[in-house]
Coordinates of C-alpha atoms and ligand atoms in Angstrom, one line a residue:
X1 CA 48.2 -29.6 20.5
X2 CA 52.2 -29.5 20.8
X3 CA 51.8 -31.4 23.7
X4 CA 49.8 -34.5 22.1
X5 CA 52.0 -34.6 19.3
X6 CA 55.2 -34.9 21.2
X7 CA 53.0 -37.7 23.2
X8 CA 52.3 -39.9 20.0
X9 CA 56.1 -39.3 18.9
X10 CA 56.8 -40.4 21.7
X11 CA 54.7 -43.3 21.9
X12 CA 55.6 -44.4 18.2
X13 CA 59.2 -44.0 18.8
X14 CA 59.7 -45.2 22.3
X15 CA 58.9 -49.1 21.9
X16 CA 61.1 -49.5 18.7
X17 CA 64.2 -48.2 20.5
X18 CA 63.3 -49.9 23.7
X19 CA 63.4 -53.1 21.6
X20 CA 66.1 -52.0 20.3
X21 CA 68.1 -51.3 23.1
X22 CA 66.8 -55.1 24.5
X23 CA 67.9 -56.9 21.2
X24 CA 71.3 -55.2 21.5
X25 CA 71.5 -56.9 24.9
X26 CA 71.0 -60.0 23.9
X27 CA 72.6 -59.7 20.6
X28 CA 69.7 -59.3 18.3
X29 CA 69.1 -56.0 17.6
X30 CA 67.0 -56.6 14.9
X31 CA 64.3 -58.6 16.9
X32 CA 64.5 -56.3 19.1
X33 CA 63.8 -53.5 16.7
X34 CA 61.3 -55.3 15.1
X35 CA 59.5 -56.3 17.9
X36 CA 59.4 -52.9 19.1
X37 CA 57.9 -51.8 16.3
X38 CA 55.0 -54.2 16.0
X39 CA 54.5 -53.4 20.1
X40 CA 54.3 -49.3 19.0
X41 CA 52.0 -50.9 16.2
X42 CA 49.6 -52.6 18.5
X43 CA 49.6 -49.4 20.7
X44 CA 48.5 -47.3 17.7
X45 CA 45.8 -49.7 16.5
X46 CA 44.5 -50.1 20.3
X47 CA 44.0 -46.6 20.4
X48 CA 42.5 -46.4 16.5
X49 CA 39.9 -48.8 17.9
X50 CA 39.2 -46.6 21.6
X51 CA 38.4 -43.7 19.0
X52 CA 36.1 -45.6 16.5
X53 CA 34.4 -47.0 19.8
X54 CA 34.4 -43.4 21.4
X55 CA 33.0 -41.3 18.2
X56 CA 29.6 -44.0 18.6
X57 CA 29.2 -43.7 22.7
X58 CA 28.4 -40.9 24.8
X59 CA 31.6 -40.3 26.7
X60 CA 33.3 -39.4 23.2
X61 CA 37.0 -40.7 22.1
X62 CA 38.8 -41.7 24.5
X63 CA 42.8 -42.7 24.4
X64 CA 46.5 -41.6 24.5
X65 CA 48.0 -38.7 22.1
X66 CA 46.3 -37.5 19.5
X67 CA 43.8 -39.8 20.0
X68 CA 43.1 -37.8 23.5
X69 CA 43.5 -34.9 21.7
X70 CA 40.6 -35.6 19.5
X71 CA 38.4 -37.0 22.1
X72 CA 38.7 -33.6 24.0
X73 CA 38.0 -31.2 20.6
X74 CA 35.0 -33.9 20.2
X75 CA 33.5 -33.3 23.3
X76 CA 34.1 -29.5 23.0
X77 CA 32.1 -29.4 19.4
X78 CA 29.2 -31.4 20.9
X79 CA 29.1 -29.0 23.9
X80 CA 28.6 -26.1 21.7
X81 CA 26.1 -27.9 19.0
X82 CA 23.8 -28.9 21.7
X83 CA 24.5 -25.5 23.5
X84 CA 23.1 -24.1 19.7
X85 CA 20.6 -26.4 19.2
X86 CA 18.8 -25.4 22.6
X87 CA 19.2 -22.1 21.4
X88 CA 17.5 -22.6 18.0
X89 CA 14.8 -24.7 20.0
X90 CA 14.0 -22.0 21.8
X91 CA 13.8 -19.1 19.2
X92 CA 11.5 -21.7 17.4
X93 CA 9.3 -22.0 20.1
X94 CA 9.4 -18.1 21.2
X95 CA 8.3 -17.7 16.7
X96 CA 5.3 -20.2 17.1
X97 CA 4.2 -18.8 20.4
X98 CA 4.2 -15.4 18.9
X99 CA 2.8 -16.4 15.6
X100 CA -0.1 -17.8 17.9
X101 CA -0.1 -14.7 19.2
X102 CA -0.6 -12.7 16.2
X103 CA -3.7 -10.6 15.7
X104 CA -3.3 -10.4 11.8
X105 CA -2.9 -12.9 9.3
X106 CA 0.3 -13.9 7.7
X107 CA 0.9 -15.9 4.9
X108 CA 4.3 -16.8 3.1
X109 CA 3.4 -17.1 -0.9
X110 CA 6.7 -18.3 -3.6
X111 CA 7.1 -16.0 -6.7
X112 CA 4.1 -17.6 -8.4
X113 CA 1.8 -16.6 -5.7
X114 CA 1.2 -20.1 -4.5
X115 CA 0.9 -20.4 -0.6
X116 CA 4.3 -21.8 1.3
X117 CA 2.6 -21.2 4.6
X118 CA -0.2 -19.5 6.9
X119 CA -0.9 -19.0 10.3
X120 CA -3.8 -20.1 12.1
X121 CA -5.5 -16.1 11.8
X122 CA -5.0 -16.0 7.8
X123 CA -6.1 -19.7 7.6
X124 CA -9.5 -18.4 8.8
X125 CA -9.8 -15.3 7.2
X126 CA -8.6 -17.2 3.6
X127 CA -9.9 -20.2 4.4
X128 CA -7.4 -22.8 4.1
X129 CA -6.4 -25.7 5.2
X130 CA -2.8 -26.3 5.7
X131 CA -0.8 -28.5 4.7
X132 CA -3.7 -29.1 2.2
X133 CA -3.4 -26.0 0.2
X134 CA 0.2 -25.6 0.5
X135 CA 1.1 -24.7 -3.3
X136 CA -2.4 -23.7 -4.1
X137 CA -1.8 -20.4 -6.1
X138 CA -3.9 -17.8 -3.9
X139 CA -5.2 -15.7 -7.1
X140 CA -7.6 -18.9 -6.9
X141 CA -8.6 -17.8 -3.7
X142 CA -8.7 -13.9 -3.6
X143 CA -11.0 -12.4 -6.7
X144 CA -9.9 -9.1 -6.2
X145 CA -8.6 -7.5 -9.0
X146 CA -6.1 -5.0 -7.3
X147 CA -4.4 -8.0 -5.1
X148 CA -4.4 -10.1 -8.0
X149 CA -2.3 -7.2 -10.0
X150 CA 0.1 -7.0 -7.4
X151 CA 0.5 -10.2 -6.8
X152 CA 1.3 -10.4 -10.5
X153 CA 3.6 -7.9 -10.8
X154 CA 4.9 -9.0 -7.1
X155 CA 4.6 -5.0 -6.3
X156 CA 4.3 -4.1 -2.9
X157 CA 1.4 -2.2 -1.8
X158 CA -1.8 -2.1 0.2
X159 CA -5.6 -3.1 -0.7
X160 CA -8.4 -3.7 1.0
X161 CA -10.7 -6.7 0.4
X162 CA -13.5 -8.4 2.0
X163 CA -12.1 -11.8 3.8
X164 CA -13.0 -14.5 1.4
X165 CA -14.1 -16.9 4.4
X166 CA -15.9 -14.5 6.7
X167 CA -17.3 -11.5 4.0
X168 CA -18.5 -9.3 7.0
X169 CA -14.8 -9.0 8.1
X170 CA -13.0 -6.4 6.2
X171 CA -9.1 -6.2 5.8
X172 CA -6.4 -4.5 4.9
X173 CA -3.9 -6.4 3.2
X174 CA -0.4 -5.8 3.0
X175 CA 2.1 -7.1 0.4
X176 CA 6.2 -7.1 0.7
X177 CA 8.0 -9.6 -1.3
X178 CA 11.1 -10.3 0.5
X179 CA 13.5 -11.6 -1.6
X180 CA 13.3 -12.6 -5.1
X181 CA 11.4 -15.3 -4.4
X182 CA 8.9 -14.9 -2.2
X183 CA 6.3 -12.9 -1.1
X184 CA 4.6 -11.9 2.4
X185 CA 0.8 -11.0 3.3
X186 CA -0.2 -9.4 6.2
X187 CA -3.8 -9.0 6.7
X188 CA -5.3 -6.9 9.7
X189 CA -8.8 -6.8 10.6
X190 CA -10.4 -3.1 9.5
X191 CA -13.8 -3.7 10.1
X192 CA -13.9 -1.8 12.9
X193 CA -12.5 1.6 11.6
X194 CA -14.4 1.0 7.9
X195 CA -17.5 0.8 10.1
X196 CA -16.6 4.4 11.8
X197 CA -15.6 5.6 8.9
X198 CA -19.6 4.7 7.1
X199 CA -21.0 5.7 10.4
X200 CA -19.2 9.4 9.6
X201 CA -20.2 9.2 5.9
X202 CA -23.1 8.4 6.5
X203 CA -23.9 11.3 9.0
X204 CA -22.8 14.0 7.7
X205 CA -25.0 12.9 4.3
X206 CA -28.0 12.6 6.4
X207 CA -27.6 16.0 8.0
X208 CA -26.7 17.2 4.4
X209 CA -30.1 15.7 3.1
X210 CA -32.1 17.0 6.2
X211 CA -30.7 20.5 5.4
X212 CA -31.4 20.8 2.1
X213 CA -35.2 21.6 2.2
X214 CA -35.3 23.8 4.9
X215 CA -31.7 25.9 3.0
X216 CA -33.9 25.8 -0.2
X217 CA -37.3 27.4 1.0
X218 CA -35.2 30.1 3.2
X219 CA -32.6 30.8 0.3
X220 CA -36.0 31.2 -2.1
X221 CA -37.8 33.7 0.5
X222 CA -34.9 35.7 0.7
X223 CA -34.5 35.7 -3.3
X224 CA -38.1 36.7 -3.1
X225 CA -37.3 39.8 -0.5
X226 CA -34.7 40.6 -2.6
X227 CA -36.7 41.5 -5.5
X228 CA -39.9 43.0 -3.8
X229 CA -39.8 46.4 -4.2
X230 CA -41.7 46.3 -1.0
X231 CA -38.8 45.5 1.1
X232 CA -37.6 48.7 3.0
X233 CA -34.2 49.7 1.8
X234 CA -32.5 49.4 5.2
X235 CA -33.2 46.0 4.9
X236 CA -31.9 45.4 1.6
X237 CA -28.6 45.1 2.2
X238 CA -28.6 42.6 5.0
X239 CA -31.1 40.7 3.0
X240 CA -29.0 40.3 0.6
X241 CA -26.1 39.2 2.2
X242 CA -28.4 36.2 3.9
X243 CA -29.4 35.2 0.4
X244 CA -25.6 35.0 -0.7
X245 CA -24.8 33.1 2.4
X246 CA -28.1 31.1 1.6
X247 CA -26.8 30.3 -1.4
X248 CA -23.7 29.4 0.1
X249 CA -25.1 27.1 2.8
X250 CA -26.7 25.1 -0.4
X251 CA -23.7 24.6 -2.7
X252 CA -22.1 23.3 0.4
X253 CA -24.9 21.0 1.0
X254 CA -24.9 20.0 -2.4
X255 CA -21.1 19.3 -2.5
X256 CA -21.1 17.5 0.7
X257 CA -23.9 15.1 -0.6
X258 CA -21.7 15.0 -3.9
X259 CA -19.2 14.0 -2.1
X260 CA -20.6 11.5 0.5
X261 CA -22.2 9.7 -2.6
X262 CA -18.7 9.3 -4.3
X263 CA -17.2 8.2 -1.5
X264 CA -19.8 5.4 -0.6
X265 CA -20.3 4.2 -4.1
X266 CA -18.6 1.1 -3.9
X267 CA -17.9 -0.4 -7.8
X268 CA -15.8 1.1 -10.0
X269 CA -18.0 3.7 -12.5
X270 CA -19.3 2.6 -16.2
X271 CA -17.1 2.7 -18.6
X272 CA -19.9 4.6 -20.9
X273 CA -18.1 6.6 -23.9
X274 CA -18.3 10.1 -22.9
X275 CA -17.4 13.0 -25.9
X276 CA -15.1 15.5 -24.2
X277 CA -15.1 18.0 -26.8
X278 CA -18.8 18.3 -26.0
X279 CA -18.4 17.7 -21.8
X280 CA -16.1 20.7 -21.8
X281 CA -18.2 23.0 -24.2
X282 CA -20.9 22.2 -21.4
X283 CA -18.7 23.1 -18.8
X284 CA -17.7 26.2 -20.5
X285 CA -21.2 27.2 -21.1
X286 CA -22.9 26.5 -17.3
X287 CA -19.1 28.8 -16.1
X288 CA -19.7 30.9 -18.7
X289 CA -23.6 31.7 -17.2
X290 CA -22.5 32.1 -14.4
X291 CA -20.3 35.0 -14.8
X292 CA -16.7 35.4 -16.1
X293 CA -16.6 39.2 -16.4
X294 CA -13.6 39.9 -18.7
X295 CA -11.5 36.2 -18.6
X296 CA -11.1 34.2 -21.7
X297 CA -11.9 30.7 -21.2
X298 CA -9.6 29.3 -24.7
X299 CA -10.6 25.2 -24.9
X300 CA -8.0 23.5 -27.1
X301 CA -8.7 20.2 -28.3
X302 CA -5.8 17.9 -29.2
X303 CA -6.6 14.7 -28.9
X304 CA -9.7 13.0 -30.0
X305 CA -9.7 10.1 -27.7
X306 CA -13.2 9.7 -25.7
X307 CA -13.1 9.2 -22.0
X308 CA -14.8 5.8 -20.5
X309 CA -16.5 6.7 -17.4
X310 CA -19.3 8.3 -15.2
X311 CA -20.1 11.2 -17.6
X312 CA -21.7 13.4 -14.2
X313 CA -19.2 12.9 -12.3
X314 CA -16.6 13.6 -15.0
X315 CA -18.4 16.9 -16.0
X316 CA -18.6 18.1 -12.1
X317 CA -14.6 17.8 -12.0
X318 CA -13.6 19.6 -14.9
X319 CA -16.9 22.1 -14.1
X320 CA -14.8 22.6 -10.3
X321 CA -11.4 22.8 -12.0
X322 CA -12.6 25.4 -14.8
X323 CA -15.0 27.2 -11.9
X324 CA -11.7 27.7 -9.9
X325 CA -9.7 29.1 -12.3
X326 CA -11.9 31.9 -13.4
X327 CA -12.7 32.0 -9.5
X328 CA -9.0 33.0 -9.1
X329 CA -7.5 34.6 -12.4
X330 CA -7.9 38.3 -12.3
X331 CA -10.5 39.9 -14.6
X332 CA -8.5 39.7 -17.4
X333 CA -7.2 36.6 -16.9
X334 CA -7.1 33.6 -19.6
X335 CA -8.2 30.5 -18.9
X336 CA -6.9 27.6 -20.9
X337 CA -8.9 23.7 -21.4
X338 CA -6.7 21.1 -22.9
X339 CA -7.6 17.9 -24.1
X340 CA -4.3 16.0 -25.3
X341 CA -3.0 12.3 -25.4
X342 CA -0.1 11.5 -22.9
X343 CA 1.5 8.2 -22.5
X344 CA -1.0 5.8 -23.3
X345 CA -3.7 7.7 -21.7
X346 CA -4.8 11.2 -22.2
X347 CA -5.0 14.7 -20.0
X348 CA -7.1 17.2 -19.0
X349 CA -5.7 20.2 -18.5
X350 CA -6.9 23.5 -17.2
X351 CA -4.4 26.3 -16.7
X352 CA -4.9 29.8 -15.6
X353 CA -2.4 33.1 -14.8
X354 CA -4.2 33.6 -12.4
X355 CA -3.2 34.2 -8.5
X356 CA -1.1 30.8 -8.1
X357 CA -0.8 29.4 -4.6
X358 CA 2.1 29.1 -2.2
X359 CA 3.7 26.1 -2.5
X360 CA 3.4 24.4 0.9
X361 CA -0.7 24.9 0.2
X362 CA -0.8 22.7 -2.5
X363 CA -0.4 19.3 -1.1
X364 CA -3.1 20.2 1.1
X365 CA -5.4 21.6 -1.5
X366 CA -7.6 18.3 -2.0
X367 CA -8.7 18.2 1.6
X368 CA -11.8 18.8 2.6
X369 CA -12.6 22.6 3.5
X370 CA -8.9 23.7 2.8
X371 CA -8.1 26.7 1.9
X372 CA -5.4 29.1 0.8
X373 CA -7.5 32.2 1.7
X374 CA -10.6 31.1 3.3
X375 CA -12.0 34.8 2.6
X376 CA -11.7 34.8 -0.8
X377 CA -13.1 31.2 -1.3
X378 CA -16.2 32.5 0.6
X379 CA -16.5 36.0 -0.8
X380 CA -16.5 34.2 -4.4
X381 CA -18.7 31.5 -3.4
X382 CA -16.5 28.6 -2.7
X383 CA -17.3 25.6 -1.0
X384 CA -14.1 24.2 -0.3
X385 CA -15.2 21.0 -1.4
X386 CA -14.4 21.3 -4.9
X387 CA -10.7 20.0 -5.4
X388 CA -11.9 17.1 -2.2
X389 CA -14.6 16.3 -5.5
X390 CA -11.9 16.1 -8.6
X391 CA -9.8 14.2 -6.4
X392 CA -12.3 11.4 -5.8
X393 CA -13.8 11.5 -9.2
X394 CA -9.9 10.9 -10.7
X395 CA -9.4 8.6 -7.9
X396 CA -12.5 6.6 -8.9
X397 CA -11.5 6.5 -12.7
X398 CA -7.9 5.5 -11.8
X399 CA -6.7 9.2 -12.8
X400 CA -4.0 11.3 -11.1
X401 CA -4.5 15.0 -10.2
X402 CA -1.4 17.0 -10.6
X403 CA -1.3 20.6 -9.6
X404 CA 1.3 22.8 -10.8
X405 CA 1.0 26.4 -9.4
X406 CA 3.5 29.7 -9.2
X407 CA 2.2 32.4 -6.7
X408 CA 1.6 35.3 -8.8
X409 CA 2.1 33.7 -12.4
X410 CA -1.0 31.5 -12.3
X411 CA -2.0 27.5 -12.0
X412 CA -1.9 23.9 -13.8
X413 CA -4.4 21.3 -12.9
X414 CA -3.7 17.9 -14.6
X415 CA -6.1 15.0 -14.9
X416 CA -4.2 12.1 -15.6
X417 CA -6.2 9.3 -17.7
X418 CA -4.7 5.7 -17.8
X419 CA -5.3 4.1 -21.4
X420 CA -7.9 1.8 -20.2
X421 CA -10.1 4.7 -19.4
X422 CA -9.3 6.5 -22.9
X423 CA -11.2 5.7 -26.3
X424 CA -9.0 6.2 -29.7
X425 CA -11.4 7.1 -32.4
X426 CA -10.5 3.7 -34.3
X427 CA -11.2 1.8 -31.5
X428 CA -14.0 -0.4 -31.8
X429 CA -16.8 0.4 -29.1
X430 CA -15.5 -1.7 -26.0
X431 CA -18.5 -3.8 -23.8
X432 CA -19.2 -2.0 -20.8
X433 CA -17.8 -3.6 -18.0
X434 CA -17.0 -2.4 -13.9
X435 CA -15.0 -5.3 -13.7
X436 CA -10.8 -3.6 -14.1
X437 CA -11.2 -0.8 -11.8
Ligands
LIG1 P1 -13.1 26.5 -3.1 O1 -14.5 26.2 -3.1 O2 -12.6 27.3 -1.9 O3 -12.6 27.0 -4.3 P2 -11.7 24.1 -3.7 O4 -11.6 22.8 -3.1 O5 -12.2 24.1 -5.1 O6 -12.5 25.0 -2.8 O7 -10.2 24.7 -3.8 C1 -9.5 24.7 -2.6 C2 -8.6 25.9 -2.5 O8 -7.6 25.7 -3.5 C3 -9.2 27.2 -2.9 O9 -9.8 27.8 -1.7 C4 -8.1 28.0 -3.4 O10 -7.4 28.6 -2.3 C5 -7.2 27.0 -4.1 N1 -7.4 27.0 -5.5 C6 -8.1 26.1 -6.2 N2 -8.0 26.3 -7.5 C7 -7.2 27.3 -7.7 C8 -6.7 28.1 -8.8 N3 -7.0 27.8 -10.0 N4 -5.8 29.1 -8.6 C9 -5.5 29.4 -7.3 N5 -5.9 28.8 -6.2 C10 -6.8 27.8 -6.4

């Protein structure tokens, strides 16, 4: 830079004191001066113009000095533009190429939901037509309840929904707002897996079904053998162990059919007003039938809200939860059934002193067969189905299970009820509807 500078002072100053040094020669210095000047004047403007003329053609400035000076930094900047515009050219492609490539659907939606931009997969599965429905809100799109929530609340998440374009395909669709104005879907294609997954359901409730008869007839001979006083006595015994395990077999089958029909029922259940004072006085009674030796079973009713649900299914949870509890509380034990308001919803509890269970076990206590000790479930009848049945029942009514349990000092089992599934007493009757799960 020193070096261009020192080239323009040079070229403004050398004319005017070569013209000086002329006019002094032929005694006019001030001509001379002068006319040096307007030569270093003529100089600058000459090289004014060669930039101007330079900045418009390829080749760049061109020129003496600074000008030069200029004309090289100008042809640098354009080097390294074009060096960053190929660049971005070819990340842009590299995105469109891979976009194209994309198995699942994207779309790009603003705060309000409305859609910025899809790609060719989520055009299909949605169908849209872009640029057509750019800033169409997709709620007008999507009926699904639980998207539309989310997309409301902008709350990330998962939920699955039947393409609106192409029913038969079914995806999962993923939500992540990415800044604090927009929003990104990612849809895959589940169909696959969900057709597994009714292919599995549906198989093990078949087999279910086909062994209920025959488990029926053999558990009723062997109830008959049991009570014959014809039956030797060496046989008794073992009879009677195949007619507990008889019965076994069948509350398994029953649970597993329980089970495969709450899994495949696809609405959301009624909301029919269901009286829980009397649901757990039932449940109390059918336990209490069965056999509860010396345990208190204490109901405490603290709330008077109704539930809105499917009354079976909400009688065979708390009939599992309360069945446990006397299942594992000693014979002495207390069992306690609480019906109370929390938050805007209410709660079902039923606590025991009984056994407790470790806690590492009790994440794992809703899964299907699970159990702490798998001899005791059996020797007391247990399915290991039972907490895999409360869990989809609560899931179903948009409740949350929370089990609280200390090894030795006994258990908690919540049932969490969300207001919209609770009934004040001065509430008006509300219309049944399946339409807000
Ligand atoms: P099961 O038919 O074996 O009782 P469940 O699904 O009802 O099956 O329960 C799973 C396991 O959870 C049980 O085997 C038992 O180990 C544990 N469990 C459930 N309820 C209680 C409870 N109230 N106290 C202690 N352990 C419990």
């Amino acid at each position: 830079m020193w070096t261009a500078l020192r080239a323009e002072i040079l070229r403004i100053a050398l004319p005017p004191l070569a013209g000086l040094g002329v006019g002094m020669i032929f005694a006019a210095p001030g001509w001379g001066l002068a006319a040096g000047a307007l030569a270093a004047l003529a100089w600058s403007f000459w090289n004014l113009v060669g930039l101007l003329r330079g900045v418009g053609a390829e080749r760049g400035p061109q020129g003496t000095g600074v000008a030069a000076e200029i004309g090289r930094r100008w042809r640098e900047r354009r080097r390294l533009d074009s060096q960053r515009r190929a660049e971005l050219l070819r990340l842009r492609r590299e995105f469109i190429t891979l976009r194209r490539a994309m198995p699942d659907g994207a779309l790009m939606l603003d705060a309000d939901g409305a859609i910025l931009w899809a790609n060719s997969v989520a055009r299909r599965w949605f169908g849209l037509e872009i640029p057509g429905d750019v800033g169409r809100p997709l709620m007008q799109i999507v009926r699904d309840p639980a998207l539309i929530e989310r997309l409301e609340q902008r709350r990330p998440g998962e939920v699955e929904l039947a393409s609106p374009a192409q029913p038969q395909t079914e995806l999962l669709v993923r939500l992540a707002p990415y800044d604090s104005k927009r929003t990104l879907l990612i849809a895959r294609d589940i169909s696959r897996l969900k057709r597994l997954e009714r292919m599995r359901r549906d198989f093990v409730a078949n087999v279910s079904h086909e062994l209920r008869s025959p488990l029926t007839v053999i558990s009723g001979y062997l109830e008959l053998m049991t009570e014959d006083a014809e039956t030797p006595s060496a046989w008794r015994a073992p009879v009677a162990e195949m007619r507990r395990q008889a019965v076994r077999m069948v509350a398994i089958v029953r649970d597993l059919l329980e089970l495969a029909r709450l899994e495949s029922e696809a609405s959301a259940p009624p909301r029919t007003r269901v009286d829980v004072a009397a649901l757990i006085e039932r449940v109390r009674a059918q336990v209490t039938a069965g056999g509860v030796g010396g345990r208190h079973i204490d109901v405490r009713l603290r709330s008077r809200a109704a539930l809105l649900g499917a009354e079976t299914e909400l009688e065979s949870a708390a009939g599992n939860l309360v069945s446990n509890a006397v299942k594992y509380t000693a014979d002495d034990g207390v069992i306690e059934v609480v019906w109370q308001d929390a938050g805007g919803g209410a709660e079902l509890i039923v606590a025991d002193n009984g056994i407790g269970i470790p806690e590492r076990d009790i994440p794992r206590l809703t899964e299907r067969f699970y159990r702490v000790d798998k001899a005791r479930s059996a020797r007391s009848g247990g399915t290991g189905l039972g907490l895999a049945i409360v869990k989809h029942v609560a899931e179903r009514h948009g409740a949350r299970l929370r089990i609280e349990s200390k090894l030795g000092e006994g258990s908690r089992f919540v049932l969490g009820f969300p207001a919209r599934r609770v009934q004040r007493v001065a509430e008006p009757a509300r219309t049944p509807t399946t339409a807000e799960d």
